[in-house]
Short mmCIF file of C-alpha atoms in Angstrom, two decimals:
data_model
loop_
_atom_site.label_atom_id
_atom_site.label_comp_id
_atom_site.label_asym_id
_atom_site.label_seq_id
_atom_site.Cartn_x
_atom_site.Cartn_y
_atom_site.Cartn_z
CA UNK A 281 120.50 109.05 125.61
CA UNK A 282 119.30 109.27 121.47
CA UNK A 283 121.83 110.66 119.17
CA UNK A 284 120.58 112.05 116.06
CA UNK A 285 122.03 113.32 112.43
CA UNK A 286 120.19 115.99 110.66
CA UNK A 287 120.32 117.67 106.92
CA UNK A 288 119.81 120.93 107.16
CA UNK A 289 118.75 124.12 104.75
CA UNK A 290 117.85 121.14 102.46
CA UNK A 291 114.28 118.96 101.83
CA UNK A 292 116.63 115.86 101.03
CA UNK A 293 118.65 113.72 102.90
CA UNK A 294 122.01 113.11 101.86
CA UNK A 295 122.25 117.07 100.82
CA UNK A 296 122.77 120.71 102.71
CA UNK A 297 125.19 120.63 106.10
CA UNK A 298 124.60 117.39 108.07
CA UNK A 299 125.00 118.60 111.84
CA UNK A 300 124.28 116.27 115.00
CA UNK A 301 121.61 116.61 117.95
CA UNK A 302 121.88 115.14 121.49
CA UNK A 303 118.42 116.44 123.76
CA UNK A 304 119.94 115.95 127.03
CA UNK A 305 118.65 114.96 130.21
CA UNK A 306 119.97 117.27 132.62
CA UNK A 307 122.12 120.01 132.33
CA UNK A 308 125.97 120.17 130.37
CA UNK A 309 128.14 116.93 131.11
CA UNK A 310 131.86 117.93 130.76
CA UNK A 311 133.36 120.00 128.00
CA UNK A 312 135.81 117.14 127.24
CA UNK A 313 133.00 114.67 127.00
CA UNK A 314 130.70 117.10 124.83
CA UNK A 315 133.97 117.62 122.39
CA UNK A 316 134.64 113.62 122.12
CA UNK A 317 130.73 113.21 120.94
CA UNK A 318 131.89 115.80 118.23
CA UNK A 319 135.34 114.23 117.43
CA UNK A 320 133.12 110.45 116.48
CA UNK A 321 130.32 112.44 115.04
CA UNK A 322 133.00 113.87 113.35
CA UNK A 323 130.63 116.60 111.43
CA UNK A 324 131.38 120.18 111.14
CA UNK A 325 128.67 120.82 114.02
CA UNK A 326 127.50 118.14 116.48
CA UNK A 327 124.75 120.24 118.63
CA UNK A 328 123.85 119.88 122.25
CA UNK A 329 120.94 121.13 124.13
CA UNK A 330 118.81 121.21 127.47
CA UNK A 331 115.66 121.87 128.26
CA UNK A 332 115.42 125.21 131.62
CA UNK A 333 112.98 125.82 133.62
CA UNK A 334 110.29 126.95 132.83
CA UNK A 335 109.88 131.57 133.10
CA UNK A 336 113.03 132.29 132.17
CA UNK A 337 114.30 134.33 128.94
CA UNK A 338 114.45 130.88 126.82
CA UNK A 339 113.66 127.23 126.81
CA UNK A 340 116.85 125.28 125.50
CA UNK A 341 120.04 125.86 126.56
CA UNK A 342 122.36 124.58 122.81
CA UNK A 343 126.31 124.67 122.64
CA UNK A 344 128.01 123.87 119.26
CA UNK A 345 131.50 121.89 118.55
CA UNK A 346 133.17 121.41 115.90
CA UNK A 347 135.15 117.92 115.90
CA UNK A 348 137.67 120.42 116.86
CA UNK A 349 136.77 123.54 118.44
CA UNK A 350 133.92 125.27 120.71
CA UNK A 351 132.59 127.50 118.44
CA UNK A 352 130.30 130.82 119.23
CA UNK A 353 127.67 131.05 116.80
CA UNK A 354 126.02 128.04 114.06
CA UNK A 355 122.78 127.85 111.94
CA UNK A 356 122.93 124.98 110.68
CA UNK A 357 122.96 122.78 114.19
CA UNK A 358 120.78 125.53 115.09
CA UNK A 359 118.03 124.19 112.82
CA UNK A 360 118.57 120.82 112.78
CA UNK A 361 118.42 121.15 116.69
CA UNK A 362 115.04 123.01 116.99
CA UNK A 363 114.15 120.11 113.63
CA UNK A 364 114.33 117.92 116.26
CA UNK A 365 112.61 119.33 118.87
CA UNK A 366 109.61 120.02 116.63
CA UNK A 367 109.29 117.48 114.84
CA UNK A 368 109.90 114.78 118.93
CA UNK A 369 107.57 117.26 119.61
CA UNK A 370 109.97 117.67 122.37
CA UNK A 371 108.98 121.29 121.72
CA UNK A 372 106.13 123.79 120.28
CA UNK A 373 105.25 126.92 118.79
CA UNK A 374 108.93 129.25 118.87
CA UNK A 375 111.81 127.59 120.52
CA UNK A 376 114.23 130.24 122.69
CA UNK A 377 118.06 129.12 123.43
CA UNK A 378 120.56 131.18 125.13
CA UNK A 379 123.94 130.73 123.91
CA UNK A 380 127.25 132.36 124.01
CA UNK A 381 125.47 134.18 121.36
CA UNK A 382 122.56 135.23 123.05
CA UNK A 383 119.46 134.80 123.28
CA UNK A 384 118.46 132.73 119.32
CA UNK A 385 114.63 132.21 118.43
CA UNK A 386 113.18 129.38 115.70
CA UNK A 387 110.18 129.39 114.50
CA UNK A 388 108.88 126.87 112.42
CA UNK A 389 106.33 126.51 109.54
CA UNK A 390 103.37 124.35 108.47
CA UNK A 391 105.12 123.46 105.64
CA UNK A 392 107.81 121.85 107.40
CA UNK A 393 110.68 125.39 107.74
CA UNK A 394 112.68 127.11 110.54
CA UNK A 395 113.20 130.54 110.28
CA UNK A 396 116.36 130.90 112.35
CA UNK A 397 116.74 134.96 114.23
CA UNK A 398 119.78 136.00 114.71
CA UNK A 399 122.57 138.81 115.30
CA UNK A 400 123.58 140.81 112.36
CA UNK A 401 127.69 140.24 111.77
CA UNK A 402 129.16 143.44 111.52
CA UNK A 403 130.42 144.16 108.33
CA UNK A 404 133.89 146.34 108.25
CA UNK A 405 136.09 147.05 105.00
CA UNK A 406 139.34 145.19 105.17
CA UNK A 407 142.45 144.70 103.54
CA UNK A 408 143.67 142.35 100.98
CA UNK A 409 145.94 140.40 103.25
CA UNK A 410 149.49 139.57 101.50
CA UNK A 411 148.57 135.91 100.52
CA UNK A 412 145.37 135.55 100.49
CA UNK A 413 144.42 135.89 96.54
CA UNK A 414 147.22 133.20 95.70
CA UNK A 415 145.65 131.43 98.99
CA UNK A 416 141.92 131.75 97.56
CA UNK A 417 143.16 131.19 94.60
CA UNK A 418 140.96 134.25 92.65
CA UNK A 419 141.64 137.85 93.37
CA UNK A 420 138.85 139.87 95.88
CA UNK A 421 137.73 143.08 94.27
CA UNK A 422 137.61 143.73 98.24
CA UNK A 423 137.16 142.54 101.93
CA UNK A 424 134.84 143.04 104.93
CA UNK A 425 135.19 141.55 108.70
CA UNK A 426 132.44 140.49 109.86
CA UNK A 427 133.02 140.75 113.86
CA UNK A 428 133.84 138.70 116.13
CA UNK A 429 130.70 136.42 116.68
CA UNK A 430 131.49 134.57 113.05
CA UNK A 431 134.71 136.23 112.67
CA UNK A 432 135.13 135.61 108.60
CA UNK A 433 136.47 137.27 106.19
CA UNK A 434 134.22 137.69 103.59
CA UNK A 435 135.25 137.68 100.76
CA UNK A 436 133.59 139.74 96.65
CA UNK A 437 134.57 137.10 93.49
CA UNK A 438 134.17 138.68 90.19
CA UNK A 439 131.23 136.00 89.08
CA UNK A 440 129.73 133.16 90.06
CA UNK A 441 132.15 131.10 88.08
CA UNK A 442 135.04 131.71 90.07
CA UNK A 443 133.36 130.97 93.59
CA UNK A 444 132.14 127.57 92.22
CA UNK A 445 135.89 127.11 90.85
CA UNK A 446 137.22 127.92 93.36
CA UNK A 447 140.48 124.85 95.24
CA UNK A 448 142.03 127.11 97.85
CA UNK A 449 145.40 125.84 100.14
CA UNK A 450 143.35 125.53 103.39
CA UNK A 451 146.74 126.27 105.43
CA UNK A 452 147.33 128.30 103.89
CA UNK A 453 143.88 130.51 103.81
CA UNK A 454 143.87 129.15 108.07
CA UNK A 455 146.39 132.58 108.18
CA UNK A 456 143.92 135.10 107.29
CA UNK A 457 141.13 134.75 110.20
CA UNK A 458 139.91 133.54 113.26
CA UNK A 459 137.72 130.77 111.65
CA UNK A 460 137.86 131.04 108.03
CA UNK A 461 136.89 132.85 104.87
CA UNK A 462 133.47 133.18 102.79
CA UNK A 463 134.31 133.53 99.14
CA UNK A 464 130.47 135.60 97.39
CA UNK A 465 129.69 136.95 93.98
CA UNK A 466 126.21 137.73 92.97
CA UNK A 467 123.85 134.84 90.86
CA UNK A 468 125.00 134.38 86.81
CA UNK A 469 120.95 135.05 86.70
CA UNK A 470 119.35 137.37 88.29
CA UNK A 471 115.78 136.05 87.65
CA UNK A 472 116.92 132.56 88.57
CA UNK A 473 115.60 130.89 91.93
CA UNK A 474 118.31 132.74 94.15
CA UNK A 475 120.35 135.61 94.76
CA UNK A 476 123.36 135.12 95.14
CA UNK A 477 126.15 131.79 95.47
CA UNK A 478 128.78 131.45 98.82
CA UNK A 479 131.58 129.23 99.29
CA UNK A 480 132.52 128.87 103.29
CA UNK A 481 136.27 127.50 104.29
CA UNK A 482 137.15 126.71 108.12
CA UNK A 483 140.34 125.84 108.35
CA UNK A 484 141.36 126.92 112.01
CA UNK A 485 137.98 124.90 113.34
CA UNK A 486 138.99 121.74 111.40
CA UNK A 487 136.63 121.86 108.62
CA UNK A 488 138.48 122.07 104.87
CA UNK A 489 134.59 123.40 102.75
CA UNK A 490 131.70 123.63 105.34
CA UNK A 491 128.28 123.08 103.75
CA UNK A 492 125.66 125.20 103.81
CA UNK A 493 127.02 127.25 107.32
CA UNK A 494 123.61 129.58 108.76
CA UNK A 495 125.80 131.85 110.73
CA UNK A 496 128.88 133.37 107.40
CA UNK A 497 124.57 134.21 105.98
CA UNK A 498 123.94 136.19 108.95
CA UNK A 499 127.16 138.66 107.17
CA UNK A 500 125.91 137.56 104.04
CA UNK A 501 122.40 138.89 104.11
CA UNK A 502 123.37 142.70 105.08
CA UNK A 503 125.62 142.55 101.92
CA UNK A 504 124.15 141.92 100.17
CA UNK A 505 120.97 143.43 100.51
CA UNK A 506 122.48 146.69 100.16
CA UNK A 507 124.28 146.19 96.90
CA UNK A 508 120.57 144.15 95.33
CA UNK A 509 118.21 146.69 97.37
CA UNK A 510 116.20 144.72 99.09
CA UNK A 511 115.55 143.29 102.43
CA UNK A 512 114.53 139.71 101.07
CA UNK A 513 117.18 137.64 99.33
CA UNK A 514 118.06 133.95 98.96
CA UNK A 515 121.61 132.32 99.23
CA UNK A 516 122.23 129.23 96.85
CA UNK A 517 125.88 127.60 99.53
CA UNK A 518 128.40 126.38 96.15
CA UNK A 519 129.43 122.90 97.54
CA UNK A 520 129.16 119.65 96.66
CA UNK A 521 126.38 118.98 99.06
CA UNK A 522 125.12 122.29 97.66
CA UNK A 523 121.58 123.86 100.74
CA UNK A 524 119.54 127.21 100.20
CA UNK A 525 119.28 129.54 102.28
CA UNK A 526 116.35 132.23 102.47
CA UNK A 527 117.93 135.65 103.93
CA UNK A 528 115.41 138.42 105.55
CA UNK A 529 117.74 141.85 106.70
CA UNK A 530 115.95 143.31 109.02
CA UNK A 531 118.34 146.18 110.88
CA UNK A 532 119.96 144.56 114.16
CA UNK A 533 118.61 140.69 113.50
CA UNK A 534 118.89 138.92 110.21
CA UNK A 535 116.38 135.74 109.61
CA UNK A 536 116.95 132.40 108.35
CA UNK A 537 115.02 130.30 106.67
CA UNK A 538 115.45 127.10 105.63
CA UNK A 539 114.10 122.85 105.76
CA UNK A 540 116.06 120.10 107.56
CA UNK A 541 115.52 116.71 107.42
CA UNK A 542 116.65 113.69 109.49
CA UNK A 543 118.90 110.49 108.50
CA UNK A 544 119.63 108.77 111.22
CA UNK A 545 117.98 108.94 114.93
CA UNK A 546 120.12 105.90 117.14
CA UNK A 547 121.56 105.64 120.82
CA UNK A 548 124.74 106.73 122.53
CA UNK A 549 126.03 104.22 124.32
CA UNK A 550 129.13 106.40 125.37
#
């Protein structure tokens, strides 16, 4: 079967967040095989999808695996999968994926970008855990829980420079949330090409720093839309690879828009 590596939330190769994408001919094989493929690919996520019978609530079934575990929600690997389906002609128009987080819709645009319709993360104020500032390497202004689908702590920092300068203790961060920590701040230049910055650290699922995280933006979108007074924003994830995510808050749903580029197209032999 074919396996592809796709850089998501970017319009150029070797940027954004790489994901493996495997389109299966039939139902999902055993979990151990899926996990071994994801471990072999060794990117933040590998997506596996297979076509569903016509007439149902979804067109394709979709699952996501990090190198060490299956996850409940992944934005960049969903974008990567939609990009593969549209660029290869395997699916035309909006595609509905059935996932552990419900039915997710990916809609292509004429410019090649894809908009994902994801559930908005519920944000709940939380006490700053003891030791979080030391583990992160910066003092939080505030901390919120992002709910079960995302599973992170959302941590606001003083400014963009503080986010970019983080050098966290990844092992220590793992004690503070189910998946990891999203660090964020308002953009230094309000008139610039992005409204807020973030970085995402997920040691509990084997990812010290994720390059660009779609699921995190389902929490970042409501957080910054409330503060900036606008439903439509652009976030920059300031990892070394970097990437832009356009977010649109629509109540209980959040729209995530980005581009993707296929960089490897090969054959999976195992």
